[in-house]
GROMACS .gro file of C-alpha atoms in nm:
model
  209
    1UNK     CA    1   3.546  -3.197  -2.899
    2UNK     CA    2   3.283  -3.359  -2.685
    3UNK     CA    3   3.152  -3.708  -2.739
    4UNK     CA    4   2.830  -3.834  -2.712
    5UNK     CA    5   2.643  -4.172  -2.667
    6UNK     CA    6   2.339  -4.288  -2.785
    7UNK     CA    7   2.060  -4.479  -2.636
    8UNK     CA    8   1.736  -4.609  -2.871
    9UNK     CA    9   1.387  -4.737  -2.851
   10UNK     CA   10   1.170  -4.826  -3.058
   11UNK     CA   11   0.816  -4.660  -3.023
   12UNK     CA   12   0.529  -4.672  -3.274
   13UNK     CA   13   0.724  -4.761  -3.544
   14UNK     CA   14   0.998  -4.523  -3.537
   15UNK     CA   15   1.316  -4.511  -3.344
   16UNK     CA   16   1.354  -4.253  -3.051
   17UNK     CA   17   1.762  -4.149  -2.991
   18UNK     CA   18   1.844  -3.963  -2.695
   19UNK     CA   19   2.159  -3.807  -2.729
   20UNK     CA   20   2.412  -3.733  -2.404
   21UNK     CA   21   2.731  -3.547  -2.337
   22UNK     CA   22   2.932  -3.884  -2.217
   23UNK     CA   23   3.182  -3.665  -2.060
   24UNK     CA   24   2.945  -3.462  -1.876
   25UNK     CA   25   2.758  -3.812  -1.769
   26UNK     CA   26   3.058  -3.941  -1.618
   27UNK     CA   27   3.134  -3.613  -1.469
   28UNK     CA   28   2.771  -3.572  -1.281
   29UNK     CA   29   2.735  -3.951  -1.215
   30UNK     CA   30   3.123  -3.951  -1.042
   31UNK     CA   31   2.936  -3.702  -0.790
   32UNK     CA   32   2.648  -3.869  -0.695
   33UNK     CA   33   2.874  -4.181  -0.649
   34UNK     CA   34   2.973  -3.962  -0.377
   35UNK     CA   35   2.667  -3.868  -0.279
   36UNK     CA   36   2.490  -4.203  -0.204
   37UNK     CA   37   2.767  -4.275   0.003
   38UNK     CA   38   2.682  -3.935   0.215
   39UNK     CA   39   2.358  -4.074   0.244
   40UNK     CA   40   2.463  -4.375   0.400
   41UNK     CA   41   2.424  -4.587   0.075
   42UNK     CA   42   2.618  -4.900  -0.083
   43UNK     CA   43   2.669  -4.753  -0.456
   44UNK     CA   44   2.786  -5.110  -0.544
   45UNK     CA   45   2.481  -5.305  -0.412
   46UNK     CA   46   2.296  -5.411  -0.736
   47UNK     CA   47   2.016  -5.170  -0.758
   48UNK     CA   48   2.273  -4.882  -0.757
   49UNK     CA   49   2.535  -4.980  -0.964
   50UNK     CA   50   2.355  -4.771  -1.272
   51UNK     CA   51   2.225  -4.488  -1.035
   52UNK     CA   52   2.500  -4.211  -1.085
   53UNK     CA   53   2.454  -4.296  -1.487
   54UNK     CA   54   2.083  -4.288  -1.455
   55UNK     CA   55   2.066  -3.940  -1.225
   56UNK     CA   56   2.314  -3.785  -1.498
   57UNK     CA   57   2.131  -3.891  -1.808
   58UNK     CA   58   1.808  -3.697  -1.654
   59UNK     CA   59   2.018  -3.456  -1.570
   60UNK     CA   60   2.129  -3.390  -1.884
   61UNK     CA   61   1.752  -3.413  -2.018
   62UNK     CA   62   1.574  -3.242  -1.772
   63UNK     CA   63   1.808  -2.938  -1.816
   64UNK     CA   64   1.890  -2.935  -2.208
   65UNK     CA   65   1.668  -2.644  -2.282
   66UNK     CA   66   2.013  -2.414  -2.194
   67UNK     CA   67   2.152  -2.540  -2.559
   68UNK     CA   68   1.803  -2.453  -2.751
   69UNK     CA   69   1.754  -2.100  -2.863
   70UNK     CA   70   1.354  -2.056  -2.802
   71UNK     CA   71   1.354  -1.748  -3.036
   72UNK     CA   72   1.505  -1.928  -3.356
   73UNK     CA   73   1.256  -2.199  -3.307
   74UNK     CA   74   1.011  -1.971  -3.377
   75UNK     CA   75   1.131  -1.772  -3.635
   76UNK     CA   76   1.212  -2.084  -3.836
   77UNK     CA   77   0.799  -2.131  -3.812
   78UNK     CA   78   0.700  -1.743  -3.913
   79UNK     CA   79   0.442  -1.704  -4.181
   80UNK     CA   80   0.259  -1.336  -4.259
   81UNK     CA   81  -0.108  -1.342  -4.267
   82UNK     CA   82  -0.368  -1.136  -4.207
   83UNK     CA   83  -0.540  -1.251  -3.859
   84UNK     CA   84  -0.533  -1.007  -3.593
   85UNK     CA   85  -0.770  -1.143  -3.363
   86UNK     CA   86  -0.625  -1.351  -3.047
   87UNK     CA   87  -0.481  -1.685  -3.086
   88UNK     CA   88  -0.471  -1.951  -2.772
   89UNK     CA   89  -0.279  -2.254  -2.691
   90UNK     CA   90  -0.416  -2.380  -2.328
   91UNK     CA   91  -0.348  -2.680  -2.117
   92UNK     CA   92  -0.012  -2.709  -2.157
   93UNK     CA   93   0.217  -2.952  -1.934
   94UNK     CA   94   0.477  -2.795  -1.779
   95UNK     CA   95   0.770  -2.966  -1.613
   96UNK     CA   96   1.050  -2.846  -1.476
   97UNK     CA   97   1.310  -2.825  -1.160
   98UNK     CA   98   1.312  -2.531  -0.897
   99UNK     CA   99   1.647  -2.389  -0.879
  100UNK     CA  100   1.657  -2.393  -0.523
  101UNK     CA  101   1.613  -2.779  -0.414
  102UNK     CA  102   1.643  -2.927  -0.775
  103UNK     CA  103   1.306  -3.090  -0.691
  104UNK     CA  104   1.048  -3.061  -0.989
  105UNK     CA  105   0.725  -2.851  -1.006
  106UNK     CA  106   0.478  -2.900  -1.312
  107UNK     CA  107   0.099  -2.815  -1.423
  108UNK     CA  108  -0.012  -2.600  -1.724
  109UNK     CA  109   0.060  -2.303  -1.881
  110UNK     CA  110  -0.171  -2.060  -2.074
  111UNK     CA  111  -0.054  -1.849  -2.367
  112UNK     CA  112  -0.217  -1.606  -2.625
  113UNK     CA  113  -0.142  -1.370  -2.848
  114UNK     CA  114  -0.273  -1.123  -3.138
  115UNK     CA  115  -0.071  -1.111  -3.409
  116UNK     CA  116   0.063  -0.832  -3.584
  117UNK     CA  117   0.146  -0.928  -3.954
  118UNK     CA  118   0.292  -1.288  -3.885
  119UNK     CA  119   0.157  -1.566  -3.721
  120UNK     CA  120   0.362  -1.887  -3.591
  121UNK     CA  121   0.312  -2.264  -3.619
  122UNK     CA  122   0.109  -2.345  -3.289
  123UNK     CA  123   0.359  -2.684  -3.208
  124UNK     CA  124   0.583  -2.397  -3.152
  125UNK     CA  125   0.412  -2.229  -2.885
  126UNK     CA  126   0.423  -2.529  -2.637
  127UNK     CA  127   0.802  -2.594  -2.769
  128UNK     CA  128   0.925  -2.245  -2.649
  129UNK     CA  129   0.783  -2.370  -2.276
  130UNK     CA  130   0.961  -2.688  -2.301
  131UNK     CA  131   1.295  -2.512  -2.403
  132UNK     CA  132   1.245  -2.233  -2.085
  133UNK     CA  133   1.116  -2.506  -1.853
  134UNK     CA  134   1.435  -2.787  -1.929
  135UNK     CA  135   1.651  -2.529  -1.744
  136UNK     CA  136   1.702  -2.424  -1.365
  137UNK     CA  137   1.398  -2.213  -1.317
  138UNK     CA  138   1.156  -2.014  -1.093
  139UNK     CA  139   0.769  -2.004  -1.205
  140UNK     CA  140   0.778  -1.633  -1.150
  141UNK     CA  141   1.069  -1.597  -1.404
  142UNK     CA  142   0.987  -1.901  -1.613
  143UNK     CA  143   0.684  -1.724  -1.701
  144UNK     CA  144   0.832  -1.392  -1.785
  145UNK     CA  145   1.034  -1.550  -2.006
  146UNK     CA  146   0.786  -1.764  -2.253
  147UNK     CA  147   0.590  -1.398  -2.291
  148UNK     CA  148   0.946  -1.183  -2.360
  149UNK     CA  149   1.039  -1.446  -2.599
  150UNK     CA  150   0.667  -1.435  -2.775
  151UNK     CA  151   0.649  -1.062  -2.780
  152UNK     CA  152   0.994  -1.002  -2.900
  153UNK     CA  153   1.058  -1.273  -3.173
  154UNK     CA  154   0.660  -1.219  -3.296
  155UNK     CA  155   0.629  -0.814  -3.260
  156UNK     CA  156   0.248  -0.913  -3.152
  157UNK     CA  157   0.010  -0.667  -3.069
  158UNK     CA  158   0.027  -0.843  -2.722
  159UNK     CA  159   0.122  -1.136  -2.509
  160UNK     CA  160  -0.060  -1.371  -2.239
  161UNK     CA  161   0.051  -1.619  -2.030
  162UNK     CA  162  -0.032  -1.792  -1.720
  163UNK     CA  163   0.070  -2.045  -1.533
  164UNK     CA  164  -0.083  -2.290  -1.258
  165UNK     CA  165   0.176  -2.514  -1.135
  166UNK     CA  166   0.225  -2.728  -0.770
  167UNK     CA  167   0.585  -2.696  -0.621
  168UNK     CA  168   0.737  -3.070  -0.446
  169UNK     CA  169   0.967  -2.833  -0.260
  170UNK     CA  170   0.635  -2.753  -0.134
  171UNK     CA  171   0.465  -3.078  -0.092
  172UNK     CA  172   0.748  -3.305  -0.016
  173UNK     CA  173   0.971  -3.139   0.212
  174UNK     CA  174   0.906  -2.744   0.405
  175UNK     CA  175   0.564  -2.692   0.508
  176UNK     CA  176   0.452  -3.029   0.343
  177UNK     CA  177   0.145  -2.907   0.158
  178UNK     CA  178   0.013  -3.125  -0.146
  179UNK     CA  179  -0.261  -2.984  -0.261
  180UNK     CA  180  -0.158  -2.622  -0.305
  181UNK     CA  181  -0.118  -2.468  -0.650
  182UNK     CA  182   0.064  -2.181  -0.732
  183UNK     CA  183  -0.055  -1.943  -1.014
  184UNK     CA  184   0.174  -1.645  -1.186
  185UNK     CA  185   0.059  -1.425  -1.481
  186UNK     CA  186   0.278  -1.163  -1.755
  187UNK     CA  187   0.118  -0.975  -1.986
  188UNK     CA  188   0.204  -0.727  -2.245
  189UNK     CA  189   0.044  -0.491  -2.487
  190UNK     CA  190  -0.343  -0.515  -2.589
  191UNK     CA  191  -0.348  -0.758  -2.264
  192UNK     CA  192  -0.258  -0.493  -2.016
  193UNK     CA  193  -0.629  -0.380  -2.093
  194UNK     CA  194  -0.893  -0.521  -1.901
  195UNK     CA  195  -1.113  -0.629  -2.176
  196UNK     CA  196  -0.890  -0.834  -2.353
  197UNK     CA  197  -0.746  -0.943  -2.089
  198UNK     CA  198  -1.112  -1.076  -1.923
  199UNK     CA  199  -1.139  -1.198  -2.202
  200UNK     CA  200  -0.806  -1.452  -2.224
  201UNK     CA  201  -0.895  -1.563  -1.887
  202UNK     CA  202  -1.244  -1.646  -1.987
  203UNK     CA  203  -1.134  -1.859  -2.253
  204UNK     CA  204  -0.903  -2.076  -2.064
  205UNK     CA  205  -1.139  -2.123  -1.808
  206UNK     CA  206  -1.451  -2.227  -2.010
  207UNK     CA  207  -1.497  -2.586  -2.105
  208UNK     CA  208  -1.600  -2.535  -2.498
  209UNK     CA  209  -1.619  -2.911  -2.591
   0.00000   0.00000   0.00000
């Protein structure tokens, strides 16, 4: 049975618990032990002495969207009504870690549907991102994902997403480019046409403040 540790803080008046694996902490941090000695580091010295811990907390965090199933969050927030026009959550923050250089890339994503029979709690929409992003991903798959999960769990008449993201593979290392952002689109059912479509794309571009 695996064991886990606990760490707490206190914010706003309740208390946040993050919850680790402490065998797969020690297992991850034993590694990058090894690791800051490859890169010609003292892992003893004082300001790396919690390092390997530190990396494989994160770790653990930054990739714990493998043990969340996105499509039982939103079933568990299913209601039927009658509304069959579109419905759009924009402007959400994306992070996650490119599966090639485990270096992250984040921005917003984009995401609409028109439901067909049942609607969904709209917290949910921007948790299903989290729960696809907190894994080893690609944009160009990431984004597949969040509208197969949508379509499938929903049935909706149709399925939007897009997402505008900038890559630190990108900007910190390769061809060193910092301002360049990086833009991938899925769409399914009443979305393939251009109408609706034109007009999901006009509504997360205007400004309607």
């Amino acid at each position: 049975m695996s064991q886990h540790s606990f760490d707490s803080e206190e914010l706003d008046g309740y208390i946040k618990i993050d919850k680790y694996n402490t065998e797969k902490v020690d297992r991850i941090a034993s590694h990058y032990t090894d690791i800051l000695e490859c890169l010609g580091e003292d892992p003893k010295r004082e300001g790396l002495v919690k390092t390997p811990e530190r990396v494989a907390k994160a770790l653990q965090f930054l990739t714990h969207g493998y043990d969340i199933d996105a499509a039982e969050v939103l079933r568990g927030a299913m209601f039927e009504e009658d509304y069959s026009q579109m419905v759009v959550v924009k402007d959400i923050e994306v992070y996650s870690l490119c599966e090639h250089h485990m270096l992250p890339f984040f921005g917003k994503a984009h995401i609409a549907y028109i439901p067909n029979g049942h609607i969904v709690g709209l917290s949910k929409i921007p948790r299903v991102v989290d729960i696809f992003a907190r894994r080893l991903q690609v944009q160009e798959r990431l984004t597949n994902e969040i509208r197969d999960c949508i379509q499938e769990t929903l049935g909706a008449r149709g399925v939007a997403v897009v997402m505008e993201c900038k890559h630190m593979c990108m900007a910190m290392r390769g061809v060193q480019k910092q301002n360049s952002v990086t833009t991938t689109s899925a769409f399914t059912g009443a979305f393939q046409n251009d109408v609706t479509r034109s007009e999901f794309l006009r509504l997360i571009t205007a400004d309607l403040a």
